[in-house]
Coordinates of C-alpha atoms in Angstrom, one line a residue:
X21 CA -149.1 -190.6 2.9
X22 CA -150.5 -189.2 6.2
X23 CA -152.2 -186.4 4.3
X24 CA -153.7 -188.9 1.9
X25 CA -154.9 -191.0 4.8
X26 CA -156.5 -188.1 6.5
X27 CA -158.2 -187.1 3.3
X28 CA -159.6 -190.6 2.9
X29 CA -160.7 -190.7 6.5
X30 CA -162.6 -187.4 6.3
X31 CA -164.3 -188.5 3.1
X32 CA -165.4 -191.7 4.8
X33 CA -167.0 -189.6 7.7
X34 CA -168.8 -186.7 5.9
X35 CA -170.7 -185.9 9.1
X36 CA -167.6 -184.9 11.0
X37 CA -166.5 -182.1 8.6
X38 CA -169.0 -179.9 6.7
X39 CA -169.1 -180.8 3.0
X40 CA -168.0 -177.3 1.7
X41 CA -165.0 -177.3 4.0
X42 CA -164.3 -180.9 3.1
X43 CA -164.2 -180.0 -0.6
X44 CA -161.8 -177.1 0.1
X45 CA -159.4 -179.1 2.4
X46 CA -159.4 -182.3 0.3
X47 CA -156.8 -181.2 -2.3
X48 CA -154.6 -179.7 0.4
X49 CA -154.7 -182.9 2.5
X50 CA -153.8 -184.9 -0.6
X51 CA -150.7 -182.9 -1.6
X52 CA -148.3 -184.6 0.9
X53 CA -149.3 -188.0 -0.4
X54 CA -148.8 -186.8 -4.0
X55 CA -145.4 -185.4 -3.1
X56 CA -144.4 -188.7 -1.5
X57 CA -145.4 -190.6 -4.6
X58 CA -143.5 -188.3 -6.8
X59 CA -140.3 -188.6 -4.7
X60 CA -140.6 -192.3 -4.7
X61 CA -140.8 -192.4 -8.5
X62 CA -137.8 -190.1 -8.8
X63 CA -135.9 -192.3 -6.3
X64 CA -136.6 -195.4 -8.4
X65 CA -135.5 -193.6 -11.6
X66 CA -132.2 -192.5 -9.9
X67 CA -131.7 -196.1 -8.6
X68 CA -132.2 -197.5 -12.1
X69 CA -129.8 -194.9 -13.6
X70 CA -127.2 -195.8 -10.9
X71 CA -127.5 -199.5 -11.8
X72 CA -127.0 -198.7 -15.5
X73 CA -124.0 -196.5 -14.7
X74 CA -122.5 -199.1 -12.4
X75 CA -122.9 -201.7 -15.1
X76 CA -121.2 -199.5 -17.7
X77 CA -118.3 -198.9 -15.2
X78 CA -117.9 -202.6 -14.6
X79 CA -117.9 -203.4 -18.4
X80 CA -115.3 -200.6 -18.9
X81 CA -113.1 -201.9 -16.2
X82 CA -113.4 -205.5 -17.5
X83 CA -112.3 -204.2 -21.0
X84 CA -109.2 -202.7 -19.4
X85 CA -108.2 -205.8 -17.5
X86 CA -109.0 -208.7 -19.8
X87 CA -108.9 -212.3 -18.4
X88 CA -105.9 -214.3 -19.6
X89 CA -106.4 -217.7 -21.2
X90 CA -105.3 -220.6 -19.0
X91 CA -102.9 -221.6 -21.8
X92 CA -101.2 -219.1 -24.0
X93 CA -99.1 -220.7 -26.7
X94 CA -97.8 -223.4 -24.4
X95 CA -97.5 -221.2 -21.3
X96 CA -99.9 -222.0 -18.5
X97 CA -101.2 -218.8 -16.7
X98 CA -103.2 -217.9 -13.7
X99 CA -104.0 -214.4 -12.4
X100 CA -105.3 -212.9 -9.1
X101 CA -105.9 -209.2 -9.0
X102 CA -107.8 -206.9 -6.6
X103 CA -108.0 -203.2 -6.1
X104 CA -107.3 -201.4 -2.8
X105 CA -110.6 -199.6 -3.2
X106 CA -113.8 -201.5 -2.3
X107 CA -116.1 -202.0 -5.3
X108 CA -113.4 -201.1 -7.8
X109 CA -112.1 -203.7 -10.2
X110 CA -109.2 -201.7 -11.7
X111 CA -106.7 -199.7 -9.7
X112 CA -103.1 -198.8 -10.4
X113 CA -102.0 -202.3 -11.3
X114 CA -102.0 -203.5 -14.9
X115 CA -101.3 -206.7 -16.8
X116 CA -101.9 -208.2 -20.3
X117 CA -100.5 -210.7 -22.7
X118 CA -100.3 -211.3 -26.4
X119 CA -99.3 -214.4 -28.4
X120 CA -96.7 -213.6 -31.1
X121 CA -95.5 -216.0 -33.8
X122 CA -92.4 -216.5 -31.7
X123 CA -94.2 -217.0 -28.4
X124 CA -96.1 -215.4 -25.5
X125 CA -95.3 -211.9 -24.4
X126 CA -96.5 -210.5 -21.0
X127 CA -96.6 -207.1 -19.4
X128 CA -97.1 -206.3 -15.7
X129 CA -97.0 -202.8 -14.3
X130 CA -97.9 -200.6 -11.4
X131 CA -98.9 -196.9 -11.5
X132 CA -97.9 -194.8 -8.6
X133 CA -101.0 -193.8 -6.6
X134 CA -104.7 -194.8 -6.6
X135 CA -108.0 -193.6 -7.8
X136 CA -109.2 -192.4 -11.2
X137 CA -105.8 -190.9 -12.2
X138 CA -104.1 -194.3 -11.7
X139 CA -106.9 -196.0 -13.7
X140 CA -106.4 -193.4 -16.5
X141 CA -102.7 -194.0 -16.7
X142 CA -103.1 -197.8 -16.5
X143 CA -105.5 -197.5 -19.5
X144 CA -102.9 -195.5 -21.5
X145 CA -100.2 -198.1 -20.8
X146 CA -102.4 -201.0 -21.7
X147 CA -103.6 -199.3 -24.9
X148 CA -100.0 -198.6 -26.0
X149 CA -99.0 -202.2 -25.2
X150 CA -101.9 -203.7 -27.2
X151 CA -101.2 -201.3 -30.1
X152 CA -97.4 -202.0 -30.2
X153 CA -96.6 -205.3 -28.6
X154 CA -97.6 -207.4 -31.6
X155 CA -95.5 -205.4 -34.1
X156 CA -92.4 -204.6 -32.1
X157 CA -90.0 -207.6 -31.8
X158 CA -87.5 -205.8 -29.5
X159 CA -88.4 -205.5 -25.8
X160 CA -86.2 -202.6 -25.2
X161 CA -87.7 -200.5 -28.1
X162 CA -91.1 -201.6 -26.8
X163 CA -90.3 -200.2 -23.3
X164 CA -89.2 -196.9 -24.9
X165 CA -92.4 -196.8 -27.0
X166 CA -94.6 -197.3 -23.8
X167 CA -92.6 -194.6 -22.0
X168 CA -93.1 -192.2 -24.9
X169 CA -96.8 -192.9 -24.9
X170 CA -97.4 -192.5 -21.2
X171 CA -95.1 -189.6 -20.5
X172 CA -97.6 -186.8 -21.4
X173 CA -100.2 -188.4 -19.0
X174 CA -97.9 -188.2 -16.0
X175 CA -97.5 -185.4 -13.5
X176 CA -94.1 -184.4 -12.1
X177 CA -94.2 -187.0 -9.3
X178 CA -95.9 -189.8 -11.3
X179 CA -94.3 -192.9 -12.7
X180 CA -95.1 -196.5 -13.8
X181 CA -93.1 -199.5 -12.9
X182 CA -93.1 -202.0 -15.7
X183 CA -91.9 -205.5 -16.5
X184 CA -92.0 -207.0 -20.0
X185 CA -91.4 -210.7 -20.7
X186 CA -90.9 -212.8 -23.8
X187 CA -91.0 -216.6 -23.4
X188 CA -88.7 -218.7 -25.6
X189 CA -87.7 -222.4 -25.5
X190 CA -86.0 -222.9 -22.1
X191 CA -85.9 -219.3 -21.1
X192 CA -87.6 -216.0 -20.5
X193 CA -86.3 -212.6 -21.7
X194 CA -87.1 -209.8 -19.3
X195 CA -87.0 -206.0 -19.4
X196 CA -87.5 -204.5 -16.0
X197 CA -88.2 -200.8 -15.5
X198 CA -88.3 -200.3 -11.8
X199 CA -90.7 -203.1 -11.1
X200 CA -90.4 -205.7 -8.3
X201 CA -88.3 -208.6 -9.6
X202 CA -90.2 -211.8 -10.5
X203 CA -89.9 -214.9 -8.4
X204 CA -88.8 -218.2 -9.9
X205 CA -90.0 -221.3 -8.0
X206 CA -88.8 -224.8 -8.5
X207 CA -86.6 -226.9 -6.3
X208 CA -85.7 -223.6 -4.7
X209 CA -87.1 -220.1 -4.8
X210 CA -85.2 -217.1 -6.0
X211 CA -85.8 -213.5 -7.0
X212 CA -84.7 -212.6 -10.6
X213 CA -83.1 -209.3 -10.0
X214 CA -82.2 -207.2 -13.1
X215 CA -78.4 -207.0 -13.6
X216 CA -78.7 -203.3 -14.3
X217 CA -81.6 -201.5 -12.6
X218 CA -83.6 -199.1 -14.7
X219 CA -85.9 -196.2 -13.5
X220 CA -89.7 -196.6 -14.1
X221 CA -91.6 -195.2 -17.1
X222 CA -91.9 -191.4 -16.8
X223 CA -88.4 -191.1 -15.1
X224 CA -86.3 -191.6 -18.2
X225 CA -85.9 -195.4 -18.1
X226 CA -82.8 -197.2 -19.4
X227 CA -84.2 -200.6 -20.2
X228 CA -81.9 -203.6 -20.5
X229 CA -82.5 -207.1 -21.7
X230 CA -82.0 -210.0 -19.2
X231 CA -82.3 -213.7 -20.3
X232 CA -83.1 -216.2 -17.5
X233 CA -83.4 -220.0 -17.8
X234 CA -86.9 -221.4 -17.2
X235 CA -87.8 -225.1 -17.4
X236 CA -91.2 -226.8 -17.4
X237 CA -90.5 -227.8 -13.8
X238 CA -90.3 -224.2 -12.8
X239 CA -92.9 -221.4 -12.3
X240 CA -92.4 -217.7 -12.5
X241 CA -94.4 -215.3 -10.4
X242 CA -95.0 -211.7 -11.5
X243 CA -96.5 -209.4 -8.9
X244 CA -97.0 -205.9 -7.8
X245 CA -95.8 -204.3 -4.5
X246 CA -99.1 -205.1 -2.9
X247 CA -97.4 -208.5 -2.1
X248 CA -94.1 -207.3 -0.6
X249 CA -95.6 -204.3 1.1
X250 CA -98.4 -206.2 2.8
X251 CA -97.8 -205.4 6.5
X252 CA -99.0 -206.9 9.7
X253 CA -100.4 -205.1 12.7
X254 CA -96.8 -204.2 13.7
X255 CA -95.9 -202.8 10.3
X256 CA -93.7 -205.7 9.3
X257 CA -93.8 -206.4 5.5
X258 CA -94.5 -209.9 4.2
X259 CA -91.3 -211.9 3.7
X260 CA -90.8 -214.0 0.6
X261 CA -90.1 -217.1 2.7
X262 CA -91.2 -220.7 3.1
X263 CA -94.9 -219.7 3.4
X264 CA -94.8 -218.2 -0.1
X265 CA -92.8 -221.1 -1.5
X266 CA -95.2 -223.7 -0.1
X267 CA -98.2 -221.7 -1.4
X268 CA -96.8 -221.6 -4.9
X269 CA -96.0 -225.3 -5.1
X270 CA -99.7 -226.3 -5.1
X271 CA -100.5 -228.7 -8.0
X272 CA -102.6 -226.2 -10.0
X273 CA -101.7 -222.6 -10.7
X274 CA -105.1 -221.2 -9.6
X275 CA -104.8 -223.1 -6.4
X276 CA -101.3 -221.8 -5.8
X277 CA -102.4 -218.2 -6.2
X278 CA -105.4 -218.7 -4.0
X279 CA -103.0 -220.1 -1.4
X280 CA -100.7 -217.1 -1.8
X281 CA -103.6 -214.7 -1.4
X282 CA -104.5 -216.5 1.8
X283 CA -100.9 -216.0 3.1
X284 CA -101.1 -212.3 2.3
X285 CA -104.5 -211.9 4.1
X286 CA -103.3 -213.8 7.1
X287 CA -100.2 -211.6 7.4
X288 CA -101.7 -208.2 6.5
X289 CA -103.6 -206.0 8.8
X290 CA -106.6 -204.5 6.9
X291 CA -106.2 -200.8 7.4
X292 CA -109.8 -199.9 7.1
X293 CA -113.2 -201.5 6.4
X294 CA -113.2 -200.1 2.9
X295 CA -110.6 -202.3 1.4
X296 CA -107.0 -203.6 1.5
X297 CA -103.9 -201.5 2.0
X298 CA -102.7 -201.6 -1.6
X299 CA -103.6 -202.9 -5.0
X300 CA -102.4 -206.5 -5.5
X301 CA -101.8 -208.4 -8.8
X302 CA -100.3 -211.9 -9.0
X303 CA -99.6 -213.5 -12.3
X304 CA -98.2 -217.1 -12.2
X305 CA -96.9 -218.8 -15.3
X306 CA -95.4 -222.2 -16.1
X307 CA -94.1 -223.3 -19.5
X308 CA -95.2 -226.7 -21.0
X309 CA -92.6 -229.1 -22.2
X310 CA -93.6 -228.3 -25.8
X311 CA -93.6 -224.5 -25.4
X312 CA -92.8 -222.8 -28.7
X313 CA -92.6 -225.1 -31.7
X314 CA -92.0 -222.0 -33.9
X315 CA -88.9 -220.0 -34.4
X316 CA -87.4 -218.3 -31.4
X317 CA -86.7 -214.6 -31.2
X318 CA -83.2 -213.7 -32.3
X319 CA -80.7 -213.1 -29.5
X320 CA -80.4 -209.3 -28.9
X321 CA -76.9 -207.9 -29.1
X322 CA -77.6 -205.8 -26.0
X323 CA -78.6 -208.7 -23.8
X324 CA -77.4 -207.8 -20.4
X325 CA -75.7 -204.6 -21.6
X326 CA -76.8 -201.2 -20.4
X327 CA -78.9 -199.3 -22.9
X328 CA -78.1 -195.7 -23.5
X329 CA -80.5 -193.2 -21.8
X330 CA -82.4 -191.0 -24.2
X331 CA -83.0 -187.3 -24.1
X332 CA -82.6 -184.9 -21.2
X333 CA -82.9 -186.5 -17.7
X334 CA -85.3 -183.7 -16.8
X335 CA -89.1 -184.1 -17.3
X336 CA -90.2 -182.8 -20.6

């Protein structure tokens, strides 16, 4: 731009520079200005391409983590999810739901690690769930099917914690593969620990079925370890105490989760300016009084009984 200005200035004062020299220097003086204009045009093109790529990435992430309806077959739901990485919608956490003829079915999971590898594995688990969940009535076989699908995508130290849930009249049926236990909140608050712990997907899980009573007066919180591993400035993890219970007893489910996120943020020390310490997913559900007017799932014969591990305990 300076060169262009000089060229214009000399053209405006022809008596200062002889005309032959002016004609020779004019193109040279104009080159910097032309270069600046070309760079500005390329920068605008790059910016437009980045905007398009960012939009494609956002749409792809939104397709992976679909919003849940506020009512799923008589089950009220609310979700809060955020990635540990700033500007990223999807991390290692995953969740989804389908409505079967016999009732709602949910999945919540957590891939070990962060970044693109975690997103890739999350996508594989969600794809397998969406492909299989509507046609496989047995939660234990579903867990094995998801493990078979994701195993080839995992490195030696990778795994996926997973929690599957089927909601039936008056109860919820759970299969927990190494995931933090859900929290049932009513007149009192309690963790629903699995009677027989199972390793996560990728580590030869031994899923078991566990049936737990759940009334319309109670709520069930599914979460990832971003809740229980949120630490304050002294490294103390968040306790599931009266603060959590009070937050979850808000009149509306969305309000309850917003309150709980506030409790987490008040407790946790932000490790850096780029984001939070870990991915966090909170899924809160509450059955309506008329949940499931259709037939309930048949009671599995292995309810609460350890399932037999399959294959060699070593990684294939």
